[in-house]
Amino acid sequence: MKEIMIVAEHRRGELRDVTWELISKGRQLSEAIQGELSVALLGKGVTSLAEALKFKANRVLLIEDDRLEYYNSETYERVLTQLITERKPVLTMIGHTATGMDFAPGLAAHLKLPLATDCIGIDAKEDTFSVIRQIYGGKINAAVSFLKKGPSYMVTVRAGAFPFVEKEPLPGEVISIPSPLTDEGLARRFLQYVEAATGEVDITQADILVAVGRGIKDADSIPMVKELADTIGGVLACSRPVVDKKWLPKGCQVGTSGKTVKPKVYIAIGISGAFQHVAGMKGSGTIIAINKDPKAPIFSVAQYGIVADLFKIVPVIKDKIKELKK
Amino acid sequence: MNIIVCIKRVPDTADADISIDKSGKDIDKSGLAFDLNEWDSYAIEEAILLKEKFGGTVTVYSLGGEDSNESLRKCLAMGADDAIRLSDPAFAGGDGYATARALAEALRQKPFDLILTGTQAEDDGFGQVGAVIAEMLSIPHVSIVNRIEVQEKKVKAHRELEGGLEEVVEVDLPALLTIQTGINEPRYVSIMGIRKVAKKEIKVLGLSDLNLKPEEVGLSGSDIQLENLFLPPVGEGAEMMEGKPEEIAQKVFEILKDKGGMA
């Protein structure tokens, strides 16, 4: 029986969304190849997670060990090397997340499995798979095939690329597999989690957010956008490059590594719309995007688009609204 | 502390209008500016900051054609001591795995305490090369690092997770860290600075210098190959507002009142 194996991702006792997305896509692919779907679950005290996953797949492969209490690329590599070597899944699917990006490339290299990272499309072909990846920050899609021949392949899958679709339950079972880990020293050790400091203003509570991105070019232009936000009773937010350059604090950042926001209106100014940003704001009520590049990916998530030089249009919008509000 | 940094020269496409060329397998690069990959600019800055604090050397490696000298020289101007370029016709068409393979063989020849790479490249976005190099060299790695504290024979690294959470790990040296943007503020390089290093020799290593066979690198050593490029489907897309700026402003005002509850 051909097996597709997904690696469940969880943190602090909760399954992460990407796990359900992997299950949906994995199930569809397993049906396409008339195979079965397995979920590998590594952790300590995670039987409740195994139960939650049980009927979503043909089986949950549960590896419990005190040494798996916190994610560590080294323990994951050792456990999954054994599991994949024994079960020989035709495809191993891992989230292209902070966790998956950390362990999948080394694991694939160790097992000499062909790997395609950050996939947004996966199709089963005869004895192989073809994938779609995004390049140049999401501006171009690339259809990619595996050059090396399997029988086993590995992909990392972009979070949010495949929606979770509820399907009829499978006759799942939980199979406990002994952990291969020993007390042999690890060169990498987990110490602790640290929460990023939250800012003075909580951007998740705002009805109107005015978010500024790389297109703003320098710190001196931020006040221009802040004035617009103040005029319309909105709160200032931003995309990652603005925080990286220290123009606004981390608490203002919308996106995968920042905050997820759902304001009534979200105005994206000079933000191209990389998926990491879109993941944090696509749930907004109404999205207005201002960008000078008509092909910017932000326009495919926005309801309203303005193709313009932000330095020209933003002051005009601000002045006009000031006038109209009087 | 001897540090190696692996870098890549990439086209700057963040603000550019890019199109697919006639081959259907590449973008039209004419008219695009090229620069050091953004993630790598933070990696080289971090290496130089560590060197300033702890002494030692910084050596920069890049796999690429002669054009890559431009980015290597930028790193030299920032404060790196030496630059080495991996170049051979056999390297053409390599994916993340094949690139890591060649780099790992080159790094094997050089003693080091720490290797830094960018977390990913702006163009391919594989996010793979650093971790594969570490695997091939049998050293530990930490990905997506946004803070480093060097301790006795080990490094404490903060790893960026989702939603503002960080994971703190420690790794024994030698180790490889992939660097996330925002970890520092990369220093400005003046034209004078570039001129000062213009004559510095950049050593070139080819296939024979790396004890690799042609089938182990480039396209033939790759896991994956590109079939074709296409523009992402636009979906429903936005309703584009056109007209004079004042008319657009009027429309924005109405949306804010209707949907945003603006008073």
Short mmCIF file of N, CA and C in Angstrom, two decimals, chain A residues 8-156:
data_model
loop_
_atom_site.label_atom_id
_atom_site.label_comp_id
_atom_site.label_asym_id
_atom_site.label_seq_id
_atom_site.Cartn_x
_atom_site.Cartn_y
_atom_site.Cartn_z
N ALA A 8 2.78 16.04 11.79
CA ALA A 8 1.92 16.97 12.53
C ALA A 8 2.77 18.03 13.21
N GLU A 9 2.30 19.27 13.14
CA GLU A 9 3.01 20.35 13.82
C GLU A 9 2.17 20.84 14.99
N HIS A 10 2.79 20.91 16.14
CA HIS A 10 2.06 21.38 17.32
C HIS A 10 3.03 22.16 18.20
N ARG A 11 2.45 23.06 19.01
CA ARG A 11 3.28 23.87 19.90
C ARG A 11 2.45 24.19 21.13
N ARG A 12 3.04 24.06 22.26
CA ARG A 12 2.39 24.37 23.53
C ARG A 12 1.02 23.69 23.65
N GLY A 13 0.99 22.42 23.29
CA GLY A 13 -0.21 21.62 23.51
C GLY A 13 -1.29 21.75 22.46
N GLU A 14 -1.03 22.54 21.43
CA GLU A 14 -2.06 22.71 20.40
C GLU A 14 -1.51 22.39 19.02
N LEU A 15 -2.39 21.71 18.24
CA LEU A 15 -2.03 21.46 16.85
C LEU A 15 -2.07 22.80 16.10
N ARG A 16 -1.11 22.99 15.22
CA ARG A 16 -1.11 24.24 14.45
C ARG A 16 -1.94 24.05 13.17
N ASP A 17 -2.51 25.16 12.69
CA ASP A 17 -3.42 25.10 11.53
C ASP A 17 -2.83 24.33 10.35
N VAL A 18 -1.52 24.48 10.16
CA VAL A 18 -0.89 23.85 8.99
C VAL A 18 -1.08 22.33 9.03
N THR A 19 -1.21 21.77 10.22
CA THR A 19 -1.42 20.31 10.33
C THR A 19 -2.71 19.90 9.64
N TRP A 20 -3.78 20.66 9.88
CA TRP A 20 -5.08 20.35 9.26
C TRP A 20 -5.01 20.56 7.75
N GLU A 21 -4.27 21.57 7.33
CA GLU A 21 -4.12 21.83 5.90
C GLU A 21 -3.34 20.69 5.22
N LEU A 22 -2.31 20.21 5.91
CA LEU A 22 -1.54 19.07 5.38
C LEU A 22 -2.43 17.83 5.28
N ILE A 23 -3.27 17.66 6.28
CA ILE A 23 -4.18 16.50 6.27
C ILE A 23 -5.12 16.57 5.07
N SER A 24 -5.69 17.75 4.81
CA SER A 24 -6.61 17.89 3.68
C SER A 24 -5.92 17.58 2.36
N LYS A 25 -4.77 18.20 2.17
CA LYS A 25 -4.06 17.99 0.90
C LYS A 25 -3.54 16.55 0.82
N GLY A 26 -3.03 16.05 1.93
CA GLY A 26 -2.50 14.68 1.97
C GLY A 26 -3.58 13.66 1.67
N ARG A 27 -4.77 13.91 2.20
CA ARG A 27 -5.88 12.98 1.95
C ARG A 27 -6.24 12.97 0.47
N GLN A 28 -6.32 14.15 -0.12
CA GLN A 28 -6.65 14.23 -1.54
C GLN A 28 -5.60 13.50 -2.39
N LEU A 29 -4.32 13.70 -2.06
CA LEU A 29 -3.26 13.04 -2.83
C LEU A 29 -3.29 11.53 -2.61
N SER A 30 -3.56 11.11 -1.37
CA SER A 30 -3.57 9.67 -1.09
C SER A 30 -4.71 8.99 -1.86
N GLU A 31 -5.82 9.71 -2.00
CA GLU A 31 -6.93 9.15 -2.79
C GLU A 31 -6.55 9.08 -4.27
N ALA A 32 -5.84 10.11 -4.72
CA ALA A 32 -5.44 10.16 -6.14
C ALA A 32 -4.52 9.00 -6.49
N ILE A 33 -3.70 8.56 -5.55
CA ILE A 33 -2.78 7.45 -5.85
C ILE A 33 -3.30 6.13 -5.28
N GLN A 34 -4.54 6.12 -4.83
CA GLN A 34 -5.13 4.95 -4.19
C GLN A 34 -4.25 4.41 -3.07
N GLY A 35 -3.80 5.37 -2.26
CA GLY A 35 -2.95 4.99 -1.14
C GLY A 35 -3.61 5.33 0.18
N GLU A 36 -2.81 5.42 1.22
CA GLU A 36 -3.34 5.73 2.55
C GLU A 36 -2.58 6.91 3.16
N LEU A 37 -3.25 7.52 4.12
CA LEU A 37 -2.67 8.70 4.75
C LEU A 37 -2.28 8.38 6.20
N SER A 38 -1.02 8.69 6.54
CA SER A 38 -0.57 8.53 7.92
C SER A 38 -0.14 9.88 8.47
N VAL A 39 -0.34 10.05 9.75
CA VAL A 39 0.12 11.27 10.41
C VAL A 39 1.18 10.89 11.43
N ALA A 40 2.38 11.45 11.30
CA ALA A 40 3.42 11.22 12.30
C ALA A 40 3.28 12.30 13.37
N LEU A 41 3.17 11.89 14.60
CA LEU A 41 3.01 12.83 15.72
C LEU A 41 4.10 12.56 16.75
N LEU A 42 4.98 13.54 16.92
CA LEU A 42 6.10 13.40 17.85
C LEU A 42 5.87 14.34 19.03
N GLY A 43 6.04 13.85 20.24
CA GLY A 43 5.87 14.74 21.37
C GLY A 43 5.91 14.00 22.69
N LYS A 44 5.57 14.75 23.73
CA LYS A 44 5.46 14.17 25.07
C LYS A 44 4.07 14.51 25.60
N GLY A 45 3.33 13.51 26.02
CA GLY A 45 1.99 13.75 26.54
C GLY A 45 1.05 14.31 25.50
N VAL A 46 1.09 13.73 24.30
CA VAL A 46 0.27 14.27 23.20
C VAL A 46 -0.81 13.28 22.75
N THR A 47 -1.21 12.37 23.64
CA THR A 47 -2.23 11.39 23.24
C THR A 47 -3.56 12.08 22.88
N SER A 48 -3.86 13.21 23.53
CA SER A 48 -5.12 13.90 23.20
C SER A 48 -5.05 14.45 21.78
N LEU A 49 -3.87 14.89 21.35
CA LEU A 49 -3.71 15.36 19.97
C LEU A 49 -3.88 14.18 19.02
N ALA A 50 -3.34 13.04 19.41
CA ALA A 50 -3.45 11.83 18.56
C ALA A 50 -4.92 11.47 18.38
N GLU A 51 -5.70 11.58 19.45
CA GLU A 51 -7.14 11.28 19.37
C GLU A 51 -7.83 12.25 18.42
N ALA A 52 -7.45 13.53 18.49
CA ALA A 52 -8.06 14.55 17.62
C ALA A 52 -7.76 14.28 16.15
N LEU A 53 -6.63 13.66 15.89
CA LEU A 53 -6.20 13.43 14.50
C LEU A 53 -6.67 12.09 13.95
N LYS A 54 -7.06 11.21 14.87
CA LYS A 54 -7.25 9.79 14.54
C LYS A 54 -8.14 9.54 13.32
N PHE A 55 -9.31 10.15 13.31
CA PHE A 55 -10.26 9.82 12.23
C PHE A 55 -10.06 10.66 10.97
N LYS A 56 -9.01 11.48 11.00
CA LYS A 56 -8.72 12.31 9.82
C LYS A 56 -7.75 11.59 8.88
N ALA A 57 -7.22 10.48 9.31
CA ALA A 57 -6.22 9.77 8.52
C ALA A 57 -6.43 8.27 8.71
N ASN A 58 -5.70 7.46 7.94
CA ASN A 58 -5.80 6.02 8.13
C ASN A 58 -5.13 5.58 9.41
N ARG A 59 -4.11 6.34 9.81
CA ARG A 59 -3.47 6.02 11.09
C ARG A 59 -2.65 7.21 11.60
N VAL A 60 -2.52 7.24 12.91
CA VAL A 60 -1.60 8.19 13.54
C VAL A 60 -0.43 7.38 14.07
N LEU A 61 0.76 7.77 13.67
CA LEU A 61 1.97 7.11 14.16
C LEU A 61 2.49 7.96 15.31
N LEU A 62 2.32 7.48 16.50
CA LEU A 62 2.60 8.28 17.70
C LEU A 62 3.94 7.87 18.31
N ILE A 63 4.82 8.84 18.40
CA ILE A 63 6.12 8.60 19.05
C ILE A 63 6.21 9.53 20.25
N GLU A 64 6.13 8.95 21.42
CA GLU A 64 6.19 9.76 22.64
C GLU A 64 7.51 9.52 23.37
N ASP A 65 8.07 10.61 23.84
CA ASP A 65 9.36 10.52 24.55
C ASP A 65 9.53 11.82 25.33
N ASP A 66 10.05 11.75 26.53
CA ASP A 66 10.31 12.97 27.31
C ASP A 66 11.22 13.93 26.55
N ARG A 67 12.09 13.36 25.73
CA ARG A 67 13.04 14.19 24.97
C ARG A 67 12.35 14.91 23.83
N LEU A 68 11.08 14.60 23.58
CA LEU A 68 10.33 15.28 22.51
C LEU A 68 9.36 16.32 23.06
N GLU A 69 9.57 16.71 24.33
CA GLU A 69 8.65 17.68 24.93
C GLU A 69 8.66 19.00 24.15
N TYR A 70 9.85 19.43 23.74
CA TYR A 70 9.96 20.65 22.92
C TYR A 70 10.55 20.26 21.57
N TYR A 71 10.08 20.92 20.54
CA TYR A 71 10.62 20.67 19.20
C TYR A 71 12.13 20.90 19.19
N ASN A 72 12.84 20.02 18.51
CA ASN A 72 14.28 20.18 18.32
C ASN A 72 14.61 19.50 16.99
N SER A 73 15.29 20.21 16.11
CA SER A 73 15.59 19.66 14.78
C SER A 73 16.35 18.33 14.90
N GLU A 74 17.19 18.20 15.91
CA GLU A 74 18.02 16.99 16.01
C GLU A 74 17.20 15.77 16.42
N THR A 75 16.30 15.95 17.39
CA THR A 75 15.48 14.80 17.79
C THR A 75 14.49 14.44 16.67
N TYR A 76 13.94 15.48 16.04
CA TYR A 76 13.01 15.23 14.92
C TYR A 76 13.72 14.46 13.80
N GLU A 77 14.95 14.86 13.52
CA GLU A 77 15.66 14.20 12.43
C GLU A 77 15.90 12.72 12.75
N ARG A 78 16.26 12.44 14.00
CA ARG A 78 16.53 11.05 14.37
C ARG A 78 15.26 10.21 14.31
N VAL A 79 14.18 10.72 14.88
CA VAL A 79 12.93 9.94 14.92
C VAL A 79 12.38 9.74 13.51
N LEU A 80 12.35 10.82 12.73
CA LEU A 80 11.75 10.72 11.39
C LEU A 80 12.62 9.94 10.42
N THR A 81 13.91 9.96 10.62
CA THR A 81 14.80 9.13 9.79
C THR A 81 14.41 7.67 9.95
N GLN A 82 14.22 7.26 11.19
CA GLN A 82 13.85 5.86 11.41
C GLN A 82 12.46 5.55 10.84
N LEU A 83 11.52 6.47 11.09
CA LEU A 83 10.14 6.23 10.66
C LEU A 83 10.04 6.15 9.13
N ILE A 84 10.69 7.07 8.45
CA ILE A 84 10.61 7.12 6.98
C ILE A 84 11.38 5.95 6.37
N THR A 85 12.49 5.59 6.98
CA THR A 85 13.26 4.45 6.47
C THR A 85 12.45 3.17 6.58
N GLU A 86 11.73 3.02 7.70
CA GLU A 86 10.95 1.79 7.89
C GLU A 86 9.69 1.76 7.03
N ARG A 87 8.98 2.89 6.97
CA ARG A 87 7.67 2.86 6.31
C ARG A 87 7.71 3.22 4.83
N LYS A 88 8.80 3.86 4.42
CA LYS A 88 8.99 4.23 3.01
C LYS A 88 7.75 4.89 2.39
N PRO A 89 7.25 5.97 2.97
CA PRO A 89 6.12 6.66 2.34
C PRO A 89 6.55 7.19 0.96
N VAL A 90 5.60 7.22 0.01
CA VAL A 90 5.95 7.77 -1.30
C VAL A 90 6.14 9.28 -1.21
N LEU A 91 5.44 9.88 -0.25
CA LEU A 91 5.57 11.33 -0.09
C LEU A 91 5.48 11.68 1.38
N THR A 92 6.44 12.47 1.86
CA THR A 92 6.38 13.01 3.21
C THR A 92 6.07 14.50 3.09
N MET A 93 5.03 14.96 3.79
CA MET A 93 4.61 16.36 3.70
C MET A 93 4.81 17.05 5.05
N ILE A 94 5.48 18.20 5.01
CA ILE A 94 5.83 18.94 6.21
C ILE A 94 5.46 20.41 5.96
N GLY A 95 5.02 21.12 6.98
CA GLY A 95 4.69 22.53 6.82
C GLY A 95 5.93 23.36 6.52
N HIS A 96 5.80 24.33 5.63
CA HIS A 96 6.92 25.26 5.39
C HIS A 96 6.77 26.41 6.40
N THR A 97 7.00 26.07 7.64
CA THR A 97 6.81 26.98 8.76
C THR A 97 8.15 27.16 9.46
N ALA A 98 8.17 27.92 10.53
CA ALA A 98 9.42 28.08 11.28
C ALA A 98 9.94 26.72 11.71
N THR A 99 9.05 25.79 12.01
CA THR A 99 9.47 24.45 12.41
C THR A 99 9.90 23.61 11.20
N GLY A 100 9.04 23.53 10.20
CA GLY A 100 9.35 22.70 9.03
C GLY A 100 10.57 23.18 8.26
N MET A 101 10.70 24.50 8.13
CA MET A 101 11.87 25.06 7.44
C MET A 101 13.15 24.68 8.16
N ASP A 102 13.03 24.46 9.47
CA ASP A 102 14.20 24.19 10.29
C ASP A 102 14.68 22.74 10.14
N PHE A 103 13.73 21.79 10.10
CA PHE A 103 14.21 20.39 10.07
C PHE A 103 14.09 19.67 8.74
N ALA A 104 13.17 20.10 7.86
CA ALA A 104 12.95 19.33 6.63
C ALA A 104 14.18 19.28 5.70
N PRO A 105 14.86 20.40 5.46
CA PRO A 105 15.98 20.32 4.51
C PRO A 105 17.08 19.35 4.96
N GLY A 106 17.42 19.38 6.24
CA GLY A 106 18.46 18.48 6.75
C GLY A 106 18.00 17.04 6.73
N LEU A 107 16.73 16.82 7.08
CA LEU A 107 16.18 15.46 7.08
C LEU A 107 16.19 14.86 5.68
N ALA A 108 15.75 15.66 4.70
CA ALA A 108 15.74 15.18 3.31
C ALA A 108 17.16 14.87 2.84
N ALA A 109 18.10 15.75 3.17
CA ALA A 109 19.49 15.53 2.74
C ALA A 109 20.05 14.27 3.41
N HIS A 110 19.71 14.09 4.68
CA HIS A 110 20.19 12.93 5.43
C HIS A 110 19.66 11.63 4.80
N LEU A 111 18.40 11.64 4.42
CA LEU A 111 17.76 10.45 3.84
C LEU A 111 17.97 10.36 2.33
N LYS A 112 18.63 11.39 1.77
CA LYS A 112 18.82 11.50 0.32
C LYS A 112 17.47 11.45 -0.43
N LEU A 113 16.47 12.09 0.16
CA LEU A 113 15.16 12.19 -0.51
C LEU A 113 15.12 13.49 -1.30
N PRO A 114 14.59 13.45 -2.52
CA PRO A 114 14.40 14.70 -3.26
C PRO A 114 13.39 15.58 -2.53
N LEU A 115 13.74 16.86 -2.39
CA LEU A 115 12.89 17.79 -1.62
C LEU A 115 12.51 18.99 -2.46
N ALA A 116 11.23 19.36 -2.42
CA ALA A 116 10.78 20.64 -2.98
C ALA A 116 10.19 21.44 -1.83
N THR A 117 10.68 22.68 -1.61
CA THR A 117 10.24 23.47 -0.46
C THR A 117 9.17 24.48 -0.85
N ASP A 118 8.41 24.90 0.16
CA ASP A 118 7.45 26.00 0.03
C ASP A 118 6.49 25.81 -1.15
N CYS A 119 5.86 24.64 -1.21
CA CYS A 119 4.97 24.34 -2.34
C CYS A 119 3.57 24.92 -2.08
N ILE A 120 2.97 25.46 -3.15
CA ILE A 120 1.58 25.93 -3.05
C ILE A 120 0.65 25.08 -3.91
N GLY A 121 1.24 24.15 -4.66
CA GLY A 121 0.46 23.21 -5.46
C GLY A 121 1.21 21.89 -5.51
N ILE A 122 0.51 20.78 -5.41
CA ILE A 122 1.15 19.45 -5.49
C ILE A 122 0.20 18.54 -6.26
N ASP A 123 0.73 17.88 -7.29
CA ASP A 123 -0.08 16.94 -8.05
C ASP A 123 0.64 15.60 -8.13
N ALA A 124 -0.12 14.53 -8.04
CA ALA A 124 0.46 13.19 -8.20
C ALA A 124 0.58 12.90 -9.69
N LYS A 125 1.78 12.47 -10.09
CA LYS A 125 1.99 12.01 -11.46
C LYS A 125 2.35 10.53 -11.35
N GLU A 126 2.49 9.89 -12.47
CA GLU A 126 2.87 8.48 -12.43
C GLU A 126 4.19 8.31 -11.68
N ASP A 127 4.18 7.69 -10.55
CA ASP A 127 5.38 7.42 -9.74
C ASP A 127 6.16 8.66 -9.28
N THR A 128 5.58 9.83 -9.48
CA THR A 128 6.28 11.01 -8.99
C THR A 128 5.25 12.10 -8.68
N PHE A 129 5.74 13.29 -8.40
CA PHE A 129 4.86 14.41 -8.09
C PHE A 129 5.36 15.64 -8.82
N SER A 130 4.44 16.52 -9.16
CA SER A 130 4.87 17.82 -9.67
C SER A 130 4.33 18.88 -8.72
N VAL A 131 5.04 19.96 -8.60
CA VAL A 131 4.66 20.98 -7.61
C VAL A 131 4.67 22.36 -8.23
N ILE A 132 4.01 23.28 -7.55
CA ILE A 132 4.08 24.70 -7.91
C ILE A 132 4.68 25.44 -6.73
N ARG A 133 5.65 26.28 -7.01
CA ARG A 133 6.29 27.11 -5.99
C ARG A 133 6.15 28.57 -6.42
N GLN A 134 6.25 29.47 -5.46
CA GLN A 134 6.28 30.89 -5.83
C GLN A 134 7.70 31.41 -5.69
N ILE A 135 8.09 32.23 -6.65
CA ILE A 135 9.42 32.83 -6.58
C ILE A 135 9.30 34.34 -6.71
N TYR A 136 10.41 35.02 -6.49
CA TYR A 136 10.43 36.49 -6.53
C TYR A 136 9.31 37.08 -5.66
N GLY A 137 9.26 36.64 -4.42
CA GLY A 137 8.34 37.22 -3.46
C GLY A 137 6.88 37.08 -3.84
N GLY A 138 6.53 36.01 -4.59
CA GLY A 138 5.13 35.76 -4.93
C GLY A 138 4.70 36.41 -6.23
N LYS A 139 5.65 37.04 -6.93
CA LYS A 139 5.26 37.70 -8.18
C LYS A 139 5.17 36.72 -9.34
N ILE A 140 5.86 35.58 -9.23
CA ILE A 140 5.89 34.60 -10.31
C ILE A 140 5.67 33.21 -9.72
N ASN A 141 4.92 32.38 -10.44
CA ASN A 141 4.76 30.98 -10.06
C ASN A 141 5.67 30.10 -10.91
N ALA A 142 6.21 29.07 -10.31
CA ALA A 142 7.10 28.15 -11.03
C ALA A 142 6.53 26.73 -10.95
N ALA A 143 6.33 26.12 -12.11
CA ALA A 143 5.97 24.70 -12.15
C ALA A 143 7.27 23.91 -12.11
N VAL A 144 7.35 23.00 -11.16
CA VAL A 144 8.61 22.32 -10.87
C VAL A 144 8.38 20.81 -10.84
N SER A 145 9.33 20.06 -11.40
CA SER A 145 9.22 18.60 -11.32
C SER A 145 10.41 18.05 -10.56
N PHE A 146 10.27 16.84 -10.07
CA PHE A 146 11.41 16.19 -9.41
C PHE A 146 12.32 15.60 -10.47
N LEU A 147 13.57 15.89 -10.36
CA LEU A 147 14.56 15.40 -11.32
C LEU A 147 15.07 14.04 -10.86
N LYS A 148 15.38 13.96 -9.57
CA LYS A 148 15.81 12.67 -9.00
C LYS A 148 14.58 11.80 -8.84
N LYS A 149 14.75 10.53 -9.06
CA LYS A 149 13.62 9.62 -8.94
C LYS A 149 13.56 9.02 -7.55
N GLY A 150 12.36 8.86 -7.03
CA GLY A 150 12.09 8.37 -5.68
C GLY A 150 12.68 7.01 -5.41
N PRO A 151 12.00 6.06 -4.84
CA PRO A 151 10.53 5.98 -4.71
C PRO A 151 9.91 6.94 -3.70
N SER A 152 10.72 7.59 -2.85
CA SER A 152 10.14 8.49 -1.85
C SER A 152 10.51 9.93 -2.15
N TYR A 153 9.56 10.84 -1.87
CA TYR A 153 9.79 12.26 -2.07
C TYR A 153 9.39 13.02 -0.82
N MET A 154 9.87 14.27 -0.74
CA MET A 154 9.48 15.11 0.40
C MET A 154 9.11 16.51 -0.12
N VAL A 155 8.07 17.08 0.47
CA VAL A 155 7.72 18.47 0.16
C VAL A 155 7.50 19.23 1.47
N THR A 156 7.81 20.52 1.45
CA THR A 156 7.30 21.39 2.51
C THR A 156 6.22 22.26 1.87
#
